[in-house]
Amino acid sequence: MTDSRPAVLCLSGHDPGGGAGIQADIETVLSLGGHGLTLITAHTVQDSANVARIRAADLALLREQAAAVLADVKVGAIKIGLLGEPAQIAFINELIERTGVPVVLDPVLRAGGGTELACAALLEEMKRELLPRVDVLTPNALEARRLAGTQDLDAAGAALLALGARNVLITGGDEPGEAVVNRWHRDSGTPRTFSWPRLPGPFHGAGCTLAAAIATLLARGLPVGEALADAQAYVHATLQRAFAPGRGRRIPGRAP
Ligand code: PLP
């Protein structure tokens, strides 16, 4: 490895089907010129249609893994996806404090297939303890409404900024409409919108791909606005070459 390939520390779940989670992170980080360091927060049982079960990883083991990796490698950004249990948040905050690098959080609350992936305690702990330390939050519209406790997306963006996230990109893939409209909230003003032609979905693992792409571009030193724009363009390209590994949803074609 050389310094020209910045390291992105990814804390995500494992999807054995290879569509979402840590594999999405590894493929995305690699495609965009980074190197993925991986801490697996949870194991899941799932197929390309839905998640059946999730089990949190052992916290003591995660601590040992993080200590070994951070003593060895300089991290350029942190990407957080699916969390296994509320107790992982204090551990993650220690990593954020220790590294001092940009943090991207994809607040994974529910699988595309419908299974709930975050209990009420995890949601509350995420809002109270993690959001104030996040540089870029990437909820879809459903997650933004649930985290913010309001239906109106402008109000939700403002509420998530008030909870401490420095930038909020609310994605519109799960909203109706001919175009997918993503909204970047960074202060109390009108959000900047990005509009993309809607591609035939549904997809599995698109949210993980977006958050990992933003983290990699921030690790490469891009300003937030450029990282958000370029990461969305990357995700759009991966969705144009999406493929179906099984009988469920299609997954992004992340390899160039
Ligand atoms: N499994 C894991 C490990 C994930 O991280 C996620 C989402 O981030 C999912 C499943 C659900 O992915 P999707 O909502 O794209 O189906």
Coordinates of C-alpha atoms in Angstrom, one line a residue, residues 103-106 134-138 165-169 214 218 224 228:
V103 CA -17.1 10.3 9.6
V104 CA -19.9 9.1 7.3
L105 CA -22.9 7.4 8.8
D106 CA -25.5 5.4 6.8
V134 CA -21.0 12.7 12.2
D135 CA -19.7 14.8 9.2
V136 CA -22.1 13.3 6.6
L137 CA -25.3 11.5 7.4
T138 CA -26.9 9.6 4.5
A165 CA -24.8 16.0 12.0
R166 CA -22.8 18.6 10.0
N167 CA -24.2 17.5 6.6
V168 CA -27.3 15.5 5.8
L169 CA -27.9 13.9 2.4
I214 CA -18.5 9.5 0.2
L218 CA -13.4 12.5 1.8
V224 CA -17.8 17.7 1.1
L228 CA -21.3 14.2 -2.4

